[in-house]
Amino acid sequence: MIDLRSDTVTQPCKNMRRLMSNAMVGDDVYGDDPTVNELEQYSSVKHGFEASLFVSSGTQANLLAILAHCDRGDEYVCGQNAHNYKYEAGGAAVLGSVQPQPIENLPDGSICLDKVVAAIKPDNFHFARTKMLSLENTIGGKVLSLDYLKEARAITKKYALKLHLDGARVYNAAVALNVDVKEISQHFDSMTVCLSKGLGAPVGSLLMGERDFIEKARRLRKMLGGGMRQAGILAAAGIYVLKNNVDRLAEDHENARYLAQRINELPGFDSTGYEVDTNLVFLDVDSSVDIQAFTEVMFSKGINITPGYQGMRFVTHSGINKEKIDVFIDAAKTYLLVS
Ligand SMILES: *Cc1c(COP(=O)(O)O)cnc(C)c1O
């Protein structure tokens, strides 16, 4: 299968599987798993935080961050397109009684910081208490500039808000900017990283922040049923990908640019309205294409894509290379020109 649906579809490589099967493990709920402890320590040093927590998913990491920073009746400001607002089943509101205050994302993925300031509620019993600003990097494949992060830090300091980064794909941002990940993480009170996206681990995310914050998150993780036992088998994969799979993200970005360019050879497909910063390719498909039929025919030829018209999305990852992109383009051309 040539799978262009997401960078979550990667398969663990042989070296990763070997490390996983040989990992020293213990009961992590007792704090006994040496491999989980190694991953959490390594993460803290690598990302410049006091402490880290290994969790089951990016969704859980974001939820823990919101619940640990905010109490019932508090609110967090985020982008209208933020994953932790739009794509996490409303967890902060459902499970934490924490209200999101979304603000439209600009085309570059940022949120206007003047609008953030304007959205901060006065200290008055009519209002929810504004506690935190949540940014996302990359967002829709876009990289937030380091200057923007600096401004966001200054604003949140001035108004005593916590600053959280949903960094599911923060390594794609760091590689695209050609900077150490700390250049990004230094601005935040807390940050998440997905080990299971482009980095290629089978399961797991990290949440990091100050020690007290992580201890609070550890209690909340247990409450949510997220305490894992011999989780070192999974943590071993996390250590592996942080040490081995960061630099290769540049290949995914190059392949995404190549795919974005070649997709315009297909009648009815147009990626020219979208810039490719990282590993996500967006495009429009016009109504001359029966996208459902197209998707089914591609599937029958071993190519898996998600159907969609406006803002259709392809994602590159370690299972995709230029040859596979060529196979996809050729199959698509053959079908579109004949049908
Ligand atoms: C995928 C993703 C998440 C959630 O990660 P899961 O492990 O799928 O729960 C959170 N934020 C962003 C920006 C993501 O892309």
Coordinates of C-alpha atoms and ligand atoms in Angstrom, one line a residue:
M1 CA 0.0 0.0 0.0
I2 CA 1.1 3.6 -0.8
D3 CA -0.7 5.3 2.1
L4 CA -1.0 9.1 1.8
R5 CA -3.7 9.5 4.4
S6 CA -1.5 10.4 7.4
D7 CA 1.9 10.2 9.0
T8 CA 0.4 8.0 11.7
V9 CA 0.4 5.0 9.4
T10 CA 4.2 4.3 9.6
Q11 CA 5.3 0.8 10.5
P12 CA 8.0 0.3 13.2
C13 CA 11.4 -0.7 11.6
K14 CA 13.5 -3.8 12.5
N15 CA 15.8 -1.9 14.8
M16 CA 12.9 -0.3 16.7
R17 CA 11.2 -3.7 17.1
R18 CA 14.5 -5.2 18.4
L19 CA 14.9 -2.5 21.0
M20 CA 11.3 -2.9 22.0
S21 CA 11.6 -6.6 22.5
N22 CA 14.7 -6.3 24.5
A23 CA 13.5 -3.3 26.6
M24 CA 13.9 -3.5 30.4
V25 CA 10.4 -3.1 31.9
G26 CA 8.7 -2.7 35.2
D27 CA 5.4 -1.4 36.5
D28 CA 5.3 2.2 35.5
V29 CA 2.4 3.1 37.8
Y30 CA 4.9 2.3 40.6
G31 CA 7.5 4.3 38.8
D32 CA 9.4 1.1 38.3
D33 CA 9.8 1.0 34.5
P34 CA 13.5 1.9 33.7
T35 CA 12.8 2.5 30.0
V36 CA 9.8 4.8 30.6
N37 CA 12.0 6.6 33.2
E38 CA 14.8 6.9 30.7
L39 CA 12.5 8.3 28.0
E40 CA 11.0 10.9 30.4
Q41 CA 14.5 12.0 31.6
Y42 CA 15.8 12.1 28.0
S43 CA 12.8 14.1 26.9
S44 CA 13.2 16.7 29.7
V45 CA 16.8 17.3 28.8
K46 CA 16.3 17.3 25.1
H47 CA 13.3 19.7 25.2
G48 CA 14.6 21.8 28.1
F49 CA 11.8 21.2 30.7
E50 CA 12.0 20.1 34.4
A51 CA 9.9 17.0 33.8
S52 CA 8.2 14.8 31.2
L53 CA 5.3 12.3 31.2
F54 CA 4.9 9.5 28.7
V55 CA 1.2 9.2 27.7
S56 CA -0.9 7.1 25.3
S57 CA -1.7 9.8 22.7
G58 CA -1.4 13.4 21.7
T59 CA -5.1 13.9 22.6
Q60 CA -4.4 12.7 26.1
A61 CA -1.3 14.9 26.4
N62 CA -3.3 18.0 25.4
L63 CA -6.2 17.1 27.8
L64 CA -3.8 16.6 30.7
A65 CA -2.1 19.9 29.9
I66 CA -5.4 21.8 29.9
L67 CA -6.7 20.1 33.1
A68 CA -3.4 20.6 34.9
H69 CA -3.2 24.4 34.0
C70 CA -6.9 25.2 34.4
D71 CA -9.6 24.5 36.9
R72 CA -13.4 24.3 36.5
G73 CA -14.8 27.6 35.2
D74 CA -11.5 28.6 33.7
E75 CA -10.9 29.0 30.0
Y76 CA -8.1 28.7 27.5
V77 CA -7.6 30.7 24.3
C78 CA -6.7 28.7 21.2
G79 CA -7.1 28.8 17.4
Q80 CA -10.4 28.0 15.7
N81 CA -8.5 25.2 13.9
A82 CA -6.7 24.0 17.0
H83 CA -6.6 20.2 17.3
N84 CA -7.3 20.5 21.1
Y85 CA -10.5 22.5 20.2
K86 CA -11.8 20.9 17.1
Y87 CA -10.5 17.4 16.9
E88 CA -10.5 16.1 20.5
A89 CA -14.2 15.5 21.1
G90 CA -14.4 18.6 23.3
G91 CA -12.5 16.8 26.0
A92 CA -11.5 20.0 27.9
A93 CA -15.1 21.1 28.2
V94 CA -16.6 17.6 28.7
L95 CA -14.1 16.3 31.2
G96 CA -12.6 19.4 32.7
S97 CA -15.4 22.0 32.6
V98 CA -12.8 24.2 31.0
Q99 CA -14.2 26.5 28.2
P100 CA -12.3 27.0 25.0
Q101 CA -12.2 30.6 23.6
P102 CA -11.3 30.0 20.0
I103 CA -9.9 32.8 17.7
E104 CA -9.7 32.5 14.0
N105 CA -6.3 31.3 12.6
L106 CA -4.7 33.5 10.0
P107 CA -3.6 31.8 6.7
D108 CA -0.1 31.3 8.2
G109 CA -1.5 29.4 11.1
S110 CA -0.9 32.0 13.8
I111 CA -3.6 33.8 15.9
C112 CA -3.6 37.6 16.0
L113 CA -2.1 38.4 19.4
D114 CA -4.1 41.6 19.7
K115 CA -7.2 39.5 19.4
V116 CA -5.9 37.2 22.1
V117 CA -5.4 40.1 24.4
A118 CA -8.9 41.4 23.5
A119 CA -10.3 38.0 24.4
I120 CA -8.8 37.9 27.9
K121 CA -11.7 38.4 30.3
P122 CA -11.6 41.0 33.1
D123 CA -11.5 39.6 36.6
N124 CA -15.2 39.9 37.3
F125 CA -17.8 37.3 38.4
H126 CA -19.6 37.5 35.0
F127 CA -16.7 35.8 33.2
A128 CA -14.8 32.6 33.0
R129 CA -11.2 33.1 34.2
T130 CA -8.8 33.2 31.2
K131 CA -5.8 31.0 32.2
M132 CA -3.9 29.8 29.2
L133 CA -3.1 30.3 25.6
S134 CA -2.6 27.2 23.5
L135 CA -0.7 27.4 20.2
E136 CA -0.1 24.6 17.7
N137 CA 3.2 24.1 15.7
T138 CA 3.1 22.9 13.0
I139 CA -0.6 23.8 12.4
G140 CA -2.1 22.6 9.1
G141 CA 1.5 21.9 8.1
K142 CA 2.4 25.6 8.7
V143 CA 5.4 26.6 10.8
L144 CA 5.0 29.4 13.3
S145 CA 7.9 31.8 13.2
L146 CA 10.3 32.1 16.2
D147 CA 9.5 35.8 16.4
Y148 CA 5.8 35.1 16.7
L149 CA 6.5 32.6 19.6
K150 CA 8.6 35.3 21.3
E151 CA 5.8 37.8 21.0
A152 CA 3.3 35.2 22.3
R153 CA 5.6 34.6 25.3
A154 CA 5.8 38.3 26.0
I155 CA 2.0 38.7 25.9
T156 CA 1.3 35.7 28.1
K157 CA 3.9 36.9 30.6
K158 CA 2.3 40.3 30.7
Y159 CA -1.2 38.9 31.3
A160 CA -0.1 36.0 33.5
L161 CA -1.4 33.3 31.2
K162 CA 0.2 29.9 30.9
L163 CA 1.5 29.2 27.4
H164 CA 1.0 25.7 26.0
L165 CA 2.3 24.2 22.7
D166 CA 0.5 21.4 21.0
G167 CA 3.7 20.2 19.4
A168 CA 2.4 17.0 17.9
R169 CA 4.5 17.8 14.9
V170 CA 7.0 20.2 16.5
Y171 CA 9.9 18.3 15.1
N172 CA 8.6 19.1 11.6
A173 CA 8.7 22.7 12.5
A174 CA 12.2 22.5 14.0
V175 CA 13.5 20.7 10.9
A176 CA 11.8 23.1 8.5
L177 CA 13.4 26.1 10.4
N178 CA 16.7 24.2 10.7
V179 CA 16.9 24.9 14.5
D180 CA 17.2 22.8 17.6
V181 CA 13.8 22.0 19.0
K182 CA 14.7 24.0 22.1
E183 CA 14.6 27.2 20.1
I184 CA 10.9 26.5 19.9
S185 CA 10.2 24.8 23.3
Q186 CA 12.0 27.5 25.4
H187 CA 9.0 29.8 25.0
F188 CA 6.5 27.5 26.5
D189 CA 5.3 26.5 30.0
S190 CA 4.3 23.1 28.6
M191 CA 4.6 21.2 25.4
T192 CA 3.4 18.0 23.8
V193 CA 5.2 15.8 21.2
C194 CA 3.7 13.0 19.2
L195 CA 6.1 10.1 18.9
S196 CA 3.7 8.2 16.7
K197 CA 3.4 10.7 13.8
G198 CA 6.2 11.4 11.4
L199 CA 8.8 10.3 14.0
G200 CA 7.4 6.8 13.5
A201 CA 6.9 5.2 16.9
P202 CA 3.9 2.9 17.1
V203 CA 2.2 4.5 20.1
G204 CA 2.8 7.4 22.5
S205 CA 3.2 11.0 23.1
L206 CA 5.1 13.2 25.7
L207 CA 3.9 16.0 27.9
M208 CA 6.5 18.2 29.5
G209 CA 6.6 21.2 31.8
E210 CA 7.6 22.2 35.4
R211 CA 7.9 19.4 38.0
D212 CA 4.7 20.3 39.9
F213 CA 2.7 20.6 36.7
I214 CA 3.9 17.1 35.6
E215 CA 3.0 15.6 39.0
K216 CA -0.5 17.0 38.7
A217 CA -0.7 15.6 35.1
R218 CA 0.5 12.2 36.4
R219 CA -2.4 12.1 38.9
L220 CA -4.9 13.2 36.1
R221 CA -3.5 10.5 33.8
K222 CA -4.3 7.9 36.4
M223 CA -7.8 9.3 36.8
L224 CA -8.3 9.1 33.0
G225 CA -7.3 5.4 33.0
G226 CA -4.0 6.3 31.3
G227 CA -1.6 4.7 33.9
M228 CA 0.2 2.0 31.9
R229 CA 2.2 -0.9 33.4
Q230 CA 5.1 -2.4 31.5
A231 CA 5.0 0.5 29.1
G232 CA 8.8 0.4 28.6
I233 CA 8.2 -1.7 25.5
L234 CA 6.5 1.4 24.0
A235 CA 8.9 3.9 25.5
A236 CA 11.9 2.1 23.9
A237 CA 10.4 2.9 20.5
G238 CA 10.0 6.6 21.7
I239 CA 13.7 6.8 22.7
Y240 CA 14.7 5.2 19.4
V241 CA 12.7 7.7 17.2
L242 CA 13.9 10.8 19.1
K243 CA 17.5 9.7 18.6
N244 CA 17.2 8.4 15.0
N245 CA 14.2 9.8 13.1
V246 CA 14.4 13.6 13.5
D247 CA 16.7 14.6 10.7
R248 CA 15.0 12.4 8.2
L249 CA 11.8 14.5 8.4
A250 CA 13.5 16.8 5.9
E251 CA 13.0 14.0 3.3
D252 CA 9.3 14.0 4.1
H253 CA 9.2 17.7 3.5
E254 CA 11.1 17.4 0.2
N255 CA 8.7 14.6 -0.9
A256 CA 5.7 16.7 0.0
R257 CA 7.0 19.5 -2.2
Y258 CA 7.6 17.0 -5.0
L259 CA 4.0 15.6 -4.6
A260 CA 2.5 19.1 -4.5
Q261 CA 4.3 20.0 -7.8
R262 CA 3.4 16.8 -9.6
I263 CA -0.2 16.7 -8.5
N264 CA -0.9 19.7 -10.7
E265 CA -0.3 17.5 -13.7
L266 CA -3.6 15.9 -12.9
P267 CA -6.7 17.5 -14.6
G268 CA -8.9 19.0 -11.9
F269 CA -6.3 18.9 -9.2
D270 CA -4.7 22.2 -8.0
S271 CA -2.2 22.7 -5.2
T272 CA -1.0 26.1 -6.3
G273 CA -3.1 27.9 -3.7
Y274 CA -1.3 26.2 -0.8
E275 CA 2.4 26.5 0.2
V276 CA 4.1 23.4 1.4
D277 CA 6.1 24.1 4.6
T278 CA 6.5 20.6 5.9
N279 CA 4.9 17.2 5.2
L280 CA 1.3 18.1 4.6
V281 CA 0.1 18.8 1.0
F282 CA -3.2 20.6 0.6
L283 CA -5.0 21.0 -2.7
D284 CA -8.4 21.7 -4.3
V285 CA -10.1 19.2 -6.5
D286 CA -12.8 20.6 -8.9
S287 CA -16.2 19.1 -9.6
S288 CA -15.1 17.5 -12.8
V289 CA -13.5 14.8 -10.7
D290 CA -15.8 12.2 -9.0
I291 CA -13.6 12.1 -5.9
Q292 CA -15.3 9.1 -4.3
A293 CA -14.8 7.0 -7.5
F294 CA -11.3 8.3 -7.8
T295 CA -10.5 7.3 -4.2
E296 CA -11.9 3.8 -4.8
V297 CA -10.0 3.2 -8.0
M298 CA -6.8 4.4 -6.4
F299 CA -7.5 2.0 -3.5
S300 CA -7.9 -0.9 -5.9
K301 CA -4.4 0.0 -7.2
G302 CA -2.8 -0.1 -3.8
I303 CA -3.0 3.7 -3.1
N304 CA -4.8 4.9 0.0
I305 CA -6.0 8.5 0.1
T306 CA -8.7 10.4 2.0
P307 CA -11.4 11.8 -0.3
G308 CA -12.2 15.5 -0.1
Y309 CA -12.7 18.5 -2.3
Q310 CA -11.6 21.8 -0.7
G311 CA -8.4 21.4 1.2
M312 CA -7.9 17.8 0.3
R313 CA -4.9 16.6 2.2
F314 CA -2.0 14.2 1.4
V315 CA 0.7 13.4 4.0
T316 CA 4.2 12.2 3.4
H317 CA 6.2 10.0 5.9
S318 CA 8.9 7.4 6.0
G319 CA 6.8 4.9 4.0
I320 CA 6.6 7.4 1.0
N321 CA 9.4 8.2 -1.4
K322 CA 9.6 9.8 -4.9
E323 CA 9.1 6.5 -6.7
K324 CA 5.9 5.8 -4.8
I325 CA 4.7 9.4 -5.6
D326 CA 5.4 8.7 -9.3
V327 CA 3.4 5.4 -9.1
F328 CA 0.5 7.4 -7.6
I329 CA 0.7 10.2 -10.2
D330 CA 0.9 7.7 -13.1
A331 CA -2.1 5.6 -11.8
A332 CA -4.1 8.8 -11.3
K333 CA -3.2 10.2 -14.7
T334 CA -4.2 6.9 -16.4
Y335 CA -7.5 6.8 -14.7
L336 CA -8.4 10.6 -15.1
L337 CA -7.4 10.7 -18.8
V338 CA -9.4 7.6 -19.6
S339 CA -12.5 8.2 -17.5
Ligands
LIG1 C1 -2.5 14.1 15.8 C2 -2.5 15.3 16.6 C3 -2.9 15.3 17.9 C4 -3.4 14.1 18.6 O1 -2.6 13.0 18.6 P1 -3.2 11.5 18.8 O2 -2.0 10.8 19.2 O3 -3.8 11.2 17.5 O4 -4.3 11.6 19.8 C5 -2.9 16.5 18.6 N1 -2.5 17.7 18.0 C6 -2.1 17.7 16.8 C7 -1.7 19.0 16.2 C8 -2.1 16.6 16.0 O5 -1.8 16.6 14.7

